[in-house]
Every structure is written in structure tokens, then in C-alpha cells.
Amino acid sequence: MAAIEILPNIYSVGVVDWNVRNFHGHTYTTQRGTSYNAYLVIDENVCLIDTVYGPFAQELIDNIKEIIPPEKIDYVIANHVEADHSGALPSVMQHCPKAKILGTLKCKEGLYKHYYKDWDFQVVKTGDELKLGKRRLSFIEAPMIHWPDSMFTYCPSDSLLMPNDAFGQHFATSERFDDRVDQCALMDEAEKYYANILWPLGAVILKKIQELQKLNIPIKMIAPSHGVIWRKDPGKIINSYLSWAKGETKDKVVIVYETMWGATEKMARKIASGVEAEGSEVKLYDIATSDRTEVITQMLSAKGFIFGSSTHDNDMLPNIAAFLEIVKGLKPKGRQIGFFGSYGWAGGAIAEMQEMLKNCGADFTAAGVSFKYLPDKTELEDCFKFGSKFSKLLK
Ligand code: FEO
């Protein structure tokens, strides 16, 4: 991706990673790839805001060279330590060794523990400013959105917020702005990003957005570190974040199961019919063949989840176990969870699923249904009734 001017003398100099399909240690599938965005402000002093993932360092430097020689960079703002944004920092600093890096105290500590370099580092906190010439930049600490070191950079003269990971999308595209891409794909990726990375941090995000609103700073453009820049209607993504952070849901149930010989799947389908009969939206996933990232995205807007597994060695099956391990970490407060599954001579899957999720913040009022071997007609009717009862509980 070549450098482009997003505002007078402010350039997007980041890179597109078209081929990445797994992120965060295979916890997130990035079917549409991603981008690592960095921004260059040209003024009396030159400032680079964030870098990119290490393997793309040369492309970043080549993009900067399209605008100025990299040795002219005076400041590098490190909004976030994580490797997808700081990986190219050592290469950048080789070009401008006298540049000062600015970031939070946690950022200073984190960068040292990543790269073991004694760079000139200035710790900044909320309200601090950096004067570049005609423009100035200010900083807003944003701890746990989504690392302790995270920070937003704001340019008051352009009402431009550069919030690093917040408001991002893993969305590789040759376009740079929200109004130039398919809106459904954009919001799908923004929601997926929130659900899979930020969901457990809803309370922190809500507080931070409210803090921004109290500061009453105008925001005309949001330039995140992944995906496209929000310029058409930045309020749209802010409102979506507010809704997600508040845990707003709809009358929707996501059923996720794993089956050994098909009995648990029969139960799943009947439970889904019971949910549907009450007018609730339902999504059904066999987790052994489904994309976990997509399933979690669907769960974000659901009021209830129903998890099923056949019993194997007195436990749940391995794919649902791996999935529930992720769900546990999401801390889906305010949601209802039900359970079901078929067993042979001894049960155990439901108890193990409940044990895994007992501290996740969701409610187990709906309990569960389990049957021996293949469910007969009456037992399938009980599955239908369970789905129906579960759906009623949510209303
Ligand atoms: Fe937290 Fe995009 O890294």
C-alpha cells in the first residue's frame, strides 16, 4: 500500500497484510486479512504515529521515503506495545536514532521488555501535548483498551483521533476510508473485532468513551491501527461501541455443540426448533466444523447461548472444550446459558461444561437436558420444550 495523504500533511504510511488468516496466537481467524496502520505528520517537526508488524518494516520505511527521508523523523509516538504495531520500531529507529519516542510509562516498560533498547523515551499521560509546529498532538491514556500500555493520540486542529486498536477492523482492502468499502463487510469486521478482542473489556471501554464525551472533544475522523479510517460518520462506530460495551443484546439464541455419532446433533436441531417456535432468532453451529471467530461474533448480540456435547471419558468433546475456554475468557455478563448432550453409560459433559463456565459471569438458570444414546420421540419433544422454555426465559 503506497502512502496517501488523509489530511493536509498527514499521511497514512502503513501496510496491508492481505494473507494473514490467524491472529493473536490462532485465537482469531482473519478471513479478510488485516492492515497495520501508521500515520506520518509533516510539520516543523516530523512525527510518526505507530509503526507496523516487523516483517513489513521495509515497506513502512519505503512508504515514509515517499514523503520524507526517514532520518527527518523527530518523534515516534508508540500508542501500543503489541508486536503488530511496534515490530518495525527497531528498524525505524535505525533510520532516525535521535528521534524521541513518546508513550505511557507502561509502554516504556513494555517496549524495553520487547526490544531491550535504550531509546530516548518521553513518558506522557492524559492531557500532555506535543507541539509539532502548526499542529499539536495530545494524549489520552487508555489502559486495558486493550493492553495496560494503550494510549490514544488526538490532533485537535483536525479533530482527528488515532486510537490504535480501538475502533479497528481486521479488514484488508485497497481502500483507506469507511465510505469507500462495502458497509456490511465493514460493520461485520468491526463487530468481529470487538467481540473477539474487546468483549471482556466492556466496562473499561464504556468509561473511556464517556470520558471522551465529557472532555467534549470534537471527533471528525477516527484513524485506527487496523482497517479503514472512519471519516463518513465516526459517530456510527462510537455508538456501536457504546451499545456493545453496555452489553445490549437482542432476542437471539446461539446454539453451539459437538457431536460424536449424531445424537447430540439431533438434540441441537430440536432445541433450535423450540427456540424458533417462540419467535427468537437462532444460530446453530457444530463447533468441530465452524469458525470460532464467527461464532463468537454472533454471540455478542445474543441474549442466550446453549452449549451441547456428547460425553466422552466423562467429559465434553475436545473442540467444544477449546471453544468454551475462549467463552470463559470473554466474561459474557448478563447472558443466559443452557446445556445439553447425549451420553452412553455415564454422563459428565454437562457437569464439565458448567464447571468450566461457572465463573464467567453468565446465568445458568435454564439448566439443561441430557439423554442416553439416541433420543427417542418423547426425548426429542423434551428437547423442543427445553428450547422453547429457554427462549421464553429470555423475554
Ligand atoms: Fe493490540 Fe493490534 O494490537
PDB file of N, CA, C and O in Angstrom, residues 15-84:
ATOM      1  N   VAL A  15       0.761  -0.570   6.199  1.00  0.00           N
ATOM      2  CA  VAL A  15       0.798  -1.649   5.187  1.00  0.00           C
ATOM      3  C   VAL A  15      -0.446  -2.530   5.309  1.00  0.00           C
ATOM      4  O   VAL A  15      -1.068  -2.606   6.373  1.00  0.00           O
ATOM      5  N   VAL A  16      -0.767  -3.196   4.204  1.00  0.00           N
ATOM      6  CA  VAL A  16      -1.870  -4.159   4.206  1.00  0.00           C
ATOM      7  C   VAL A  16      -1.288  -5.564   4.270  1.00  0.00           C
ATOM      8  O   VAL A  16      -0.373  -5.895   3.521  1.00  0.00           O
ATOM      9  N   ASP A  17      -1.802  -6.367   5.187  1.00  0.00           N
ATOM     10  CA  ASP A  17      -1.401  -7.774   5.266  1.00  0.00           C
ATOM     11  C   ASP A  17      -2.556  -8.595   4.686  1.00  0.00           C
ATOM     12  O   ASP A  17      -3.484  -8.967   5.381  1.00  0.00           O
ATOM     13  N   TRP A  18      -2.466  -8.835   3.386  1.00  0.00           N
ATOM     14  CA  TRP A  18      -3.575  -9.492   2.676  1.00  0.00           C
ATOM     15  C   TRP A  18      -3.756 -10.942   3.091  1.00  0.00           C
ATOM     16  O   TRP A  18      -4.860 -11.475   2.984  1.00  0.00           O
ATOM     17  N   ASN A  19      -2.688 -11.584   3.520  1.00  0.00           N
ATOM     18  CA  ASN A  19      -2.725 -13.041   3.654  1.00  0.00           C
ATOM     19  C   ASN A  19      -2.806 -13.581   5.066  1.00  0.00           C
ATOM     20  O   ASN A  19      -2.915 -14.788   5.249  1.00  0.00           O
ATOM     21  N   VAL A  20      -2.740 -12.726   6.068  1.00  0.00           N
ATOM     22  CA  VAL A  20      -2.822 -13.258   7.433  1.00  0.00           C
ATOM     23  C   VAL A  20      -4.213 -13.858   7.657  1.00  0.00           C
ATOM     24  O   VAL A  20      -5.230 -13.256   7.315  1.00  0.00           O
ATOM     25  N   ARG A  21      -4.246 -15.072   8.167  1.00  0.00           N
ATOM     26  CA  ARG A  21      -5.536 -15.738   8.411  1.00  0.00           C
ATOM     27  C   ARG A  21      -5.723 -16.112   9.871  1.00  0.00           C
ATOM     28  O   ARG A  21      -6.785 -16.583  10.256  1.00  0.00           O
ATOM     29  N   ASN A  22      -4.697 -15.971  10.671  1.00  0.00           N
ATOM     30  CA  ASN A  22      -4.802 -16.227  12.109  1.00  0.00           C
ATOM     31  C   ASN A  22      -4.097 -15.124  12.861  1.00  0.00           C
ATOM     32  O   ASN A  22      -3.008 -14.700  12.474  1.00  0.00           O
ATOM     33  N   PHE A  23      -4.714 -14.677  13.935  1.00  0.00           N
ATOM     34  CA  PHE A  23      -4.197 -13.539  14.695  1.00  0.00           C
ATOM     35  C   PHE A  23      -4.194 -13.901  16.171  1.00  0.00           C
ATOM     36  O   PHE A  23      -4.955 -14.760  16.607  1.00  0.00           O
ATOM     37  N   HIS A  24      -3.384 -13.196  16.931  1.00  0.00           N
ATOM     38  CA  HIS A  24      -3.368 -13.417  18.386  1.00  0.00           C
ATOM     39  C   HIS A  24      -3.219 -14.888  18.732  1.00  0.00           C
ATOM     40  O   HIS A  24      -4.035 -15.450  19.474  1.00  0.00           O
ATOM     41  N   GLY A  25      -2.198 -15.523  18.165  1.00  0.00           N
ATOM     42  CA  GLY A  25      -1.948 -16.917  18.523  1.00  0.00           C
ATOM     43  C   GLY A  25      -3.096 -17.839  18.165  1.00  0.00           C
ATOM     44  O   GLY A  25      -3.494 -18.666  18.970  1.00  0.00           O
ATOM     45  N   HIS A  26      -3.654 -17.684  16.997  1.00  0.00           N
ATOM     46  CA  HIS A  26      -4.740 -18.544  16.480  1.00  0.00           C
ATOM     47  C   HIS A  26      -6.027 -18.426  17.294  1.00  0.00           C
ATOM     48  O   HIS A  26      -6.864 -19.314  17.269  1.00  0.00           O
ATOM     49  N   THR A  27      -6.200 -17.333  18.041  1.00  0.00           N
ATOM     50  CA  THR A  27      -7.481 -17.156  18.741  1.00  0.00           C
ATOM     51  C   THR A  27      -8.471 -16.399  17.854  1.00  0.00           C
ATOM     52  O   THR A  27      -9.633 -16.253  18.210  1.00  0.00           O
ATOM     53  N   TYR A  28      -8.007 -15.884  16.720  1.00  0.00           N
ATOM     54  CA  TYR A  28      -8.845 -15.006  15.895  1.00  0.00           C
ATOM     55  C   TYR A  28      -8.542 -15.328  14.438  1.00  0.00           C
ATOM     56  O   TYR A  28      -7.402 -15.177  14.006  1.00  0.00           O
ATOM     57  N   THR A  29      -9.556 -15.769  13.697  1.00  0.00           N
ATOM     58  CA  THR A  29      -9.329 -16.027  12.269  1.00  0.00           C
ATOM     59  C   THR A  29      -9.623 -14.743  11.487  1.00  0.00           C
ATOM     60  O   THR A  29     -10.676 -14.131  11.652  1.00  0.00           O
ATOM     61  N   THR A  30      -8.670 -14.350  10.664  1.00  0.00           N
ATOM     62  CA  THR A  30      -8.796 -13.087   9.924  1.00  0.00           C
ATOM     63  C   THR A  30      -9.024 -13.405   8.447  1.00  0.00           C
ATOM     64  O   THR A  30      -8.097 -13.314   7.635  1.00  0.00           O
ATOM     65  N   GLN A  31     -10.247 -13.795   8.146  1.00  0.00           N
ATOM     66  CA  GLN A  31     -10.549 -14.247   6.775  1.00  0.00           C
ATOM     67  C   GLN A  31     -10.382 -13.136   5.750  1.00  0.00           C
ATOM     68  O   GLN A  31     -10.147 -13.394   4.573  1.00  0.00           O
ATOM     69  N   ARG A  32     -10.534 -11.894   6.169  1.00  0.00           N
ATOM     70  CA  ARG A  32     -10.347 -10.777   5.234  1.00  0.00           C
ATOM     71  C   ARG A  32      -8.975 -10.115   5.405  1.00  0.00           C
ATOM     72  O   ARG A  32      -8.764  -9.017   4.929  1.00  0.00           O
ATOM     73  N   GLY A  33      -8.024 -10.810   6.045  1.00  0.00           N
ATOM     74  CA  GLY A  33      -6.706 -10.202   6.257  1.00  0.00           C
ATOM     75  C   GLY A  33      -6.781  -9.029   7.214  1.00  0.00           C
ATOM     76  O   GLY A  33      -7.750  -8.885   7.964  1.00  0.00           O
ATOM     77  N   THR A  34      -5.758  -8.195   7.196  1.00  0.00           N
ATOM     78  CA  THR A  34      -5.785  -7.001   8.057  1.00  0.00           C
ATOM     79  C   THR A  34      -4.861  -5.934   7.486  1.00  0.00           C
ATOM     80  O   THR A  34      -4.268  -6.122   6.407  1.00  0.00           O
ATOM     81  N   SER A  35      -4.749  -4.827   8.194  1.00  0.00           N
ATOM     82  CA  SER A  35      -3.719  -3.836   7.863  1.00  0.00           C
ATOM     83  C   SER A  35      -3.105  -3.367   9.175  1.00  0.00           C
ATOM     84  O   SER A  35      -3.712  -3.493  10.246  1.00  0.00           O
ATOM     85  N   TYR A  36      -1.871  -2.918   9.090  1.00  0.00           N
ATOM     86  CA  TYR A  36      -1.190  -2.307  10.240  1.00  0.00           C
ATOM     87  C   TYR A  36      -0.996  -0.851   9.845  1.00  0.00           C
ATOM     88  O   TYR A  36      -0.192  -0.546   8.966  1.00  0.00           O
ATOM     89  N   ASN A  37      -1.759   0.030  10.462  1.00  0.00           N
ATOM     90  CA  ASN A  37      -1.761   1.428  10.039  1.00  0.00           C
ATOM     91  C   ASN A  37      -0.764   2.256  10.854  1.00  0.00           C
ATOM     92  O   ASN A  37      -0.650   2.073  12.068  1.00  0.00           O
ATOM     93  N   ALA A  38      -0.097   3.153  10.169  1.00  0.00           N
ATOM     94  CA  ALA A  38       0.806   4.108  10.817  1.00  0.00           C
ATOM     95  C   ALA A  38       0.570   5.445  10.124  1.00  0.00           C
ATOM     96  O   ALA A  38       0.169   5.480   8.946  1.00  0.00           O
ATOM     97  N   TYR A  39       0.779   6.529  10.848  1.00  0.00           N
ATOM     98  CA  TYR A  39       0.476   7.852  10.308  1.00  0.00           C
ATOM     99  C   TYR A  39       1.679   8.780  10.485  1.00  0.00           C
ATOM    100  O   TYR A  39       2.366   8.739  11.522  1.00  0.00           O
ATOM    101  N   LEU A  40       1.924   9.584   9.469  1.00  0.00           N
ATOM    102  CA  LEU A  40       3.080  10.483   9.471  1.00  0.00           C
ATOM    103  C   LEU A  40       2.581  11.921   9.377  1.00  0.00           C
ATOM    104  O   LEU A  40       1.844  12.274   8.446  1.00  0.00           O
ATOM    105  N   VAL A  41       2.965  12.736  10.378  1.00  0.00           N
ATOM    106  CA  VAL A  41       2.565  14.146  10.381  1.00  0.00           C
ATOM    107  C   VAL A  41       3.788  14.989  10.016  1.00  0.00           C
ATOM    108  O   VAL A  41       4.834  14.901  10.678  1.00  0.00           O
ATOM    109  N   ILE A  42       3.639  15.749   8.938  1.00  0.00           N
ATOM    110  CA  ILE A  42       4.736  16.613   8.482  1.00  0.00           C
ATOM    111  C   ILE A  42       4.468  18.034   8.968  1.00  0.00           C
ATOM    112  O   ILE A  42       3.427  18.627   8.658  1.00  0.00           O
ATOM    113  N   ASP A  43       5.420  18.572   9.728  1.00  0.00           N
ATOM    114  CA  ASP A  43       5.294  19.933  10.263  1.00  0.00           C
ATOM    115  C   ASP A  43       6.714  20.420  10.497  1.00  0.00           C
ATOM    116  O   ASP A  43       7.662  19.825   9.972  1.00  0.00           O
ATOM    117  N   GLU A  44       6.865  21.487  11.296  1.00  0.00           N
ATOM    118  CA  GLU A  44       8.245  21.908  11.598  1.00  0.00           C
ATOM    119  C   GLU A  44       9.024  20.746  12.212  1.00  0.00           C
ATOM    120  O   GLU A  44      10.207  20.571  11.976  1.00  0.00           O
ATOM    121  N   ASN A  45       8.325  19.976  13.009  1.00  0.00           N
ATOM    122  CA  ASN A  45       8.862  18.688  13.477  1.00  0.00           C
ATOM    123  C   ASN A  45       8.031  17.584  12.849  1.00  0.00           C
ATOM    124  O   ASN A  45       6.819  17.738  12.660  1.00  0.00           O
ATOM    125  N   VAL A  46       8.704  16.476  12.538  1.00  0.00           N
ATOM    126  CA  VAL A  46       8.022  15.361  11.865  1.00  0.00           C
ATOM    127  C   VAL A  46       7.737  14.266  12.888  1.00  0.00           C
ATOM    128  O   VAL A  46       8.612  13.923  13.704  1.00  0.00           O
ATOM    129  N   CYS A  47       6.522  13.739  12.822  1.00  0.00           N
ATOM    130  CA  CYS A  47       6.107  12.759  13.831  1.00  0.00           C
ATOM    131  C   CYS A  47       5.483  11.535  13.162  1.00  0.00           C
ATOM    132  O   CYS A  47       4.587  11.661  12.326  1.00  0.00           O
ATOM    133  N   LEU A  48       5.962  10.365  13.552  1.00  0.00           N
ATOM    134  CA  LEU A  48       5.374   9.107  13.091  1.00  0.00           C
ATOM    135  C   LEU A  48       4.523   8.557  14.225  1.00  0.00           C
ATOM    136  O   LEU A  48       4.995   8.450  15.369  1.00  0.00           O
ATOM    137  N   ILE A  49       3.286   8.212  13.906  1.00  0.00           N
ATOM    138  CA  ILE A  49       2.404   7.655  14.934  1.00  0.00           C
ATOM    139  C   ILE A  49       2.238   6.174  14.675  1.00  0.00           C
ATOM    140  O   ILE A  49       1.627   5.775  13.680  1.00  0.00           O
ATOM    141  N   ASP A  50       2.850   5.381  15.536  1.00  0.00           N
ATOM    142  CA  ASP A  50       2.869   3.922  15.478  1.00  0.00           C
ATOM    143  C   ASP A  50       3.690   3.410  14.287  1.00  0.00           C
ATOM    144  O   ASP A  50       3.980   4.146  13.345  1.00  0.00           O
ATOM    145  N   THR A  51       4.073   2.141  14.395  1.00  0.00           N
ATOM    146  CA  THR A  51       4.756   1.511  13.263  1.00  0.00           C
ATOM    147  C   THR A  51       3.895   0.331  12.817  1.00  0.00           C
ATOM    148  O   THR A  51       2.665   0.399  12.964  1.00  0.00           O
ATOM    149  N   VAL A  52       4.515  -0.707  12.279  1.00  0.00           N
ATOM    150  CA  VAL A  52       3.746  -1.845  11.754  1.00  0.00           C
ATOM    151  C   VAL A  52       4.381  -3.144  12.261  1.00  0.00           C
ATOM    152  O   VAL A  52       5.388  -3.123  12.966  1.00  0.00           O
ATOM    153  N   TYR A  53       3.805  -4.250  11.891  1.00  0.00           N
ATOM    154  CA  TYR A  53       4.337  -5.570  12.256  1.00  0.00           C
ATOM    155  C   TYR A  53       5.732  -5.743  11.619  1.00  0.00           C
ATOM    156  O   TYR A  53       5.949  -5.357  10.458  1.00  0.00           O
ATOM    157  N   GLY A  54       6.631  -6.330  12.384  1.00  0.00           N
ATOM    158  CA  GLY A  54       8.039  -6.405  11.988  1.00  0.00           C
ATOM    159  C   GLY A  54       8.324  -6.857  10.556  1.00  0.00           C
ATOM    160  O   GLY A  54       9.117  -6.217   9.851  1.00  0.00           O
ATOM    161  N   PRO A  55       7.687  -7.932  10.078  1.00  0.00           N
ATOM    162  CA  PRO A  55       8.013  -8.397   8.724  1.00  0.00           C
ATOM    163  C   PRO A  55       7.713  -7.358   7.633  1.00  0.00           C
ATOM    164  O   PRO A  55       8.182  -7.508   6.505  1.00  0.00           O
ATOM    165  N   PHE A  56       6.967  -6.332   7.953  1.00  0.00           N
ATOM    166  CA  PHE A  56       6.612  -5.300   6.964  1.00  0.00           C
ATOM    167  C   PHE A  56       7.395  -3.997   7.187  1.00  0.00           C
ATOM    168  O   PHE A  56       7.050  -2.953   6.638  1.00  0.00           O
ATOM    169  N   ALA A  57       8.471  -4.061   7.980  1.00  0.00           N
ATOM    170  CA  ALA A  57       9.212  -2.843   8.338  1.00  0.00           C
ATOM    171  C   ALA A  57       9.725  -2.110   7.093  1.00  0.00           C
ATOM    172  O   ALA A  57       9.605  -0.879   6.990  1.00  0.00           O
ATOM    173  N   GLN A  58      10.274  -2.859   6.136  1.00  0.00           N
ATOM    174  CA  GLN A  58      10.861  -2.188   4.971  1.00  0.00           C
ATOM    175  C   GLN A  58       9.786  -1.466   4.157  1.00  0.00           C
ATOM    176  O   GLN A  58      10.022  -0.379   3.625  1.00  0.00           O
ATOM    177  N   GLU A  59       8.586  -2.100   4.081  1.00  0.00           N
ATOM    178  CA  GLU A  59       7.503  -1.445   3.314  1.00  0.00           C
ATOM    179  C   GLU A  59       7.087  -0.130   3.995  1.00  0.00           C
ATOM    180  O   GLU A  59       6.829   0.866   3.322  1.00  0.00           O
ATOM    181  N   LEU A  60       7.048  -0.139   5.321  1.00  0.00           N
ATOM    182  CA  LEU A  60       6.747   1.098   6.055  1.00  0.00           C
ATOM    183  C   LEU A  60       7.807   2.155   5.747  1.00  0.00           C
ATOM    184  O   LEU A  60       7.476   3.315   5.445  1.00  0.00           O
ATOM    185  N   ILE A  61       9.061   1.762   5.823  1.00  0.00           N
ATOM    186  CA  ILE A  61      10.150   2.724   5.590  1.00  0.00           C
ATOM    187  C   ILE A  61      10.102   3.239   4.152  1.00  0.00           C
ATOM    188  O   ILE A  61      10.282   4.440   3.899  1.00  0.00           O
ATOM    189  N   ASP A  62       9.806   2.358   3.205  1.00  0.00           N
ATOM    190  CA  ASP A  62       9.674   2.798   1.802  1.00  0.00           C
ATOM    191  C   ASP A  62       8.521   3.799   1.659  1.00  0.00           C
ATOM    192  O   ASP A  62       8.624   4.772   0.910  1.00  0.00           O
ATOM    193  N   ASN A  63       7.421   3.546   2.384  1.00  0.00           N
ATOM    194  CA  ASN A  63       6.288   4.486   2.328  1.00  0.00           C
ATOM    195  C   ASN A  63       6.672   5.845   2.903  1.00  0.00           C
ATOM    196  O   ASN A  63       6.300   6.886   2.348  1.00  0.00           O
ATOM    197  N   ILE A  64       7.413   5.817   4.007  1.00  0.00           N
ATOM    198  CA  ILE A  64       7.860   7.089   4.611  1.00  0.00           C
ATOM    199  C   ILE A  64       8.776   7.820   3.620  1.00  0.00           C
ATOM    200  O   ILE A  64       8.674   9.044   3.445  1.00  0.00           O
ATOM    201  N   LYS A  65       9.633   7.061   2.937  1.00  0.00           N
ATOM    202  CA  LYS A  65      10.581   7.668   1.974  1.00  0.00           C
ATOM    203  C   LYS A  65       9.860   8.363   0.819  1.00  0.00           C
ATOM    204  O   LYS A  65      10.422   9.245   0.179  1.00  0.00           O
ATOM    205  N   GLU A  66       8.632   7.932   0.551  1.00  0.00           N
ATOM    206  CA  GLU A  66       7.849   8.629  -0.492  1.00  0.00           C
ATOM    207  C   GLU A  66       7.548  10.068  -0.069  1.00  0.00           C
ATOM    208  O   GLU A  66       7.296  10.930  -0.908  1.00  0.00           O
ATOM    209  N   ILE A  67       7.543  10.308   1.251  1.00  0.00           N
ATOM    210  CA  ILE A  67       7.165  11.639   1.762  1.00  0.00           C
ATOM    211  C   ILE A  67       8.414  12.428   2.176  1.00  0.00           C
ATOM    212  O   ILE A  67       8.589  13.568   1.773  1.00  0.00           O
ATOM    213  N   ILE A  68       9.233  11.805   3.020  1.00  0.00           N
ATOM    214  CA  ILE A  68      10.447  12.480   3.515  1.00  0.00           C
ATOM    215  C   ILE A  68      11.524  11.417   3.771  1.00  0.00           C
ATOM    216  O   ILE A  68      11.197  10.240   3.963  1.00  0.00           O
ATOM    217  N   PRO A  69      12.784  11.804   3.867  1.00  0.00           N
ATOM    218  CA  PRO A  69      13.790  10.833   4.308  1.00  0.00           C
ATOM    219  C   PRO A  69      13.493  10.451   5.767  1.00  0.00           C
ATOM    220  O   PRO A  69      13.252  11.334   6.594  1.00  0.00           O
ATOM    221  N   PRO A  70      13.477   9.178   6.106  1.00  0.00           N
ATOM    222  CA  PRO A  70      13.089   8.753   7.465  1.00  0.00           C
ATOM    223  C   PRO A  70      13.959   9.371   8.557  1.00  0.00           C
ATOM    224  O   PRO A  70      13.507   9.530   9.690  1.00  0.00           O
ATOM    225  N   GLU A  71      15.193   9.752   8.213  1.00  0.00           N
ATOM    226  CA  GLU A  71      16.062  10.358   9.248  1.00  0.00           C
ATOM    227  C   GLU A  71      15.536  11.706   9.726  1.00  0.00           C
ATOM    228  O   GLU A  71      15.996  12.253  10.721  1.00  0.00           O
ATOM    229  N   LYS A  72      14.542  12.248   8.992  1.00  0.00           N
ATOM    230  CA  LYS A  72      13.953  13.540   9.416  1.00  0.00           C
ATOM    231  C   LYS A  72      12.875  13.378  10.491  1.00  0.00           C
ATOM    232  O   LYS A  72      12.320  14.372  10.969  1.00  0.00           O
ATOM    233  N   ILE A  73      12.576  12.148  10.835  1.00  0.00           N
ATOM    234  CA  ILE A  73      11.550  11.943  11.884  1.00  0.00           C
ATOM    235  C   ILE A  73      12.114  12.412  13.228  1.00  0.00           C
ATOM    236  O   ILE A  73      13.202  12.006  13.638  1.00  0.00           O
ATOM    237  N   ASP A  74      11.366  13.284  13.900  1.00  0.00           N
ATOM    238  CA  ASP A  74      11.790  13.806  15.209  1.00  0.00           C
ATOM    239  C   ASP A  74      11.154  13.029  16.358  1.00  0.00           C
ATOM    240  O   ASP A  74      11.739  12.902  17.423  1.00  0.00           O
ATOM    241  N   TYR A  75       9.920  12.596  16.133  1.00  0.00           N
ATOM    242  CA  TYR A  75       9.175  11.913  17.199  1.00  0.00           C
ATOM    243  C   TYR A  75       8.498  10.657  16.644  1.00  0.00           C
ATOM    244  O   TYR A  75       7.989  10.669  15.521  1.00  0.00           O
ATOM    245  N   VAL A  76       8.491   9.629  17.470  1.00  0.00           N
ATOM    246  CA  VAL A  76       7.689   8.439  17.164  1.00  0.00           C
ATOM    247  C   VAL A  76       6.753   8.236  18.348  1.00  0.00           C
ATOM    248  O   VAL A  76       7.216   8.103  19.485  1.00  0.00           O
ATOM    249  N   ILE A  77       5.468   8.255  18.063  1.00  0.00           N
ATOM    250  CA  ILE A  77       4.501   8.002  19.142  1.00  0.00           C
ATOM    251  C   ILE A  77       4.157   6.522  19.127  1.00  0.00           C
ATOM    252  O   ILE A  77       3.767   5.972  18.084  1.00  0.00           O
ATOM    253  N   ALA A  78       4.340   5.894  20.278  1.00  0.00           N
ATOM    254  CA  ALA A  78       4.011   4.471  20.404  1.00  0.00           C
ATOM    255  C   ALA A  78       2.725   4.375  21.227  1.00  0.00           C
ATOM    256  O   ALA A  78       2.761   4.409  22.454  1.00  0.00           O
ATOM    257  N   ASN A  79       1.616   4.258  20.529  1.00  0.00           N
ATOM    258  CA  ASN A  79       0.334   4.173  21.234  1.00  0.00           C
ATOM    259  C   ASN A  79       0.157   2.829  21.934  1.00  0.00           C
ATOM    260  O   ASN A  79      -0.674   2.700  22.825  1.00  0.00           O
ATOM    261  N   HIS A  80       0.942   1.822  21.485  1.00  0.00           N
ATOM    262  CA  HIS A  80       0.694   0.463  21.978  1.00  0.00           C
ATOM    263  C   HIS A  80       1.925  -0.402  21.716  1.00  0.00           C
ATOM    264  O   HIS A  80       2.539  -0.307  20.653  1.00  0.00           O
ATOM    265  N   VAL A  81       2.251  -1.234  22.682  1.00  0.00           N
ATOM    266  CA  VAL A  81       3.469  -2.063  22.603  1.00  0.00           C
ATOM    267  C   VAL A  81       3.313  -3.276  21.686  1.00  0.00           C
ATOM    268  O   VAL A  81       4.296  -3.748  21.108  1.00  0.00           O
ATOM    269  N   GLU A  82       2.109  -3.803  21.532  1.00  0.00           N
ATOM    270  CA  GLU A  82       1.968  -5.114  20.883  1.00  0.00           C
ATOM    271  C   GLU A  82       2.699  -5.161  19.540  1.00  0.00           C
ATOM    272  O   GLU A  82       2.774  -4.160  18.814  1.00  0.00           O
ATOM    273  N   ALA A  83       3.234  -6.347  19.220  1.00  0.00           N
ATOM    274  CA  ALA A  83       4.184  -6.504  18.111  1.00  0.00           C
ATOM    275  C   ALA A  83       3.628  -6.084  16.750  1.00  0.00           C
ATOM    276  O   ALA A  83       4.397  -5.699  15.862  1.00  0.00           O
ATOM    277  N   ASP A  84       2.307  -6.150  16.586  1.00  0.00           N
ATOM    278  CA  ASP A  84       1.761  -5.760  15.276  1.00  0.00           C
ATOM    279  C   ASP A  84       1.875  -4.250  15.044  1.00  0.00           C
ATOM    280  O   ASP A  84       1.729  -3.785  13.914  1.00  0.00           O
TER     281      ASP A  84
END
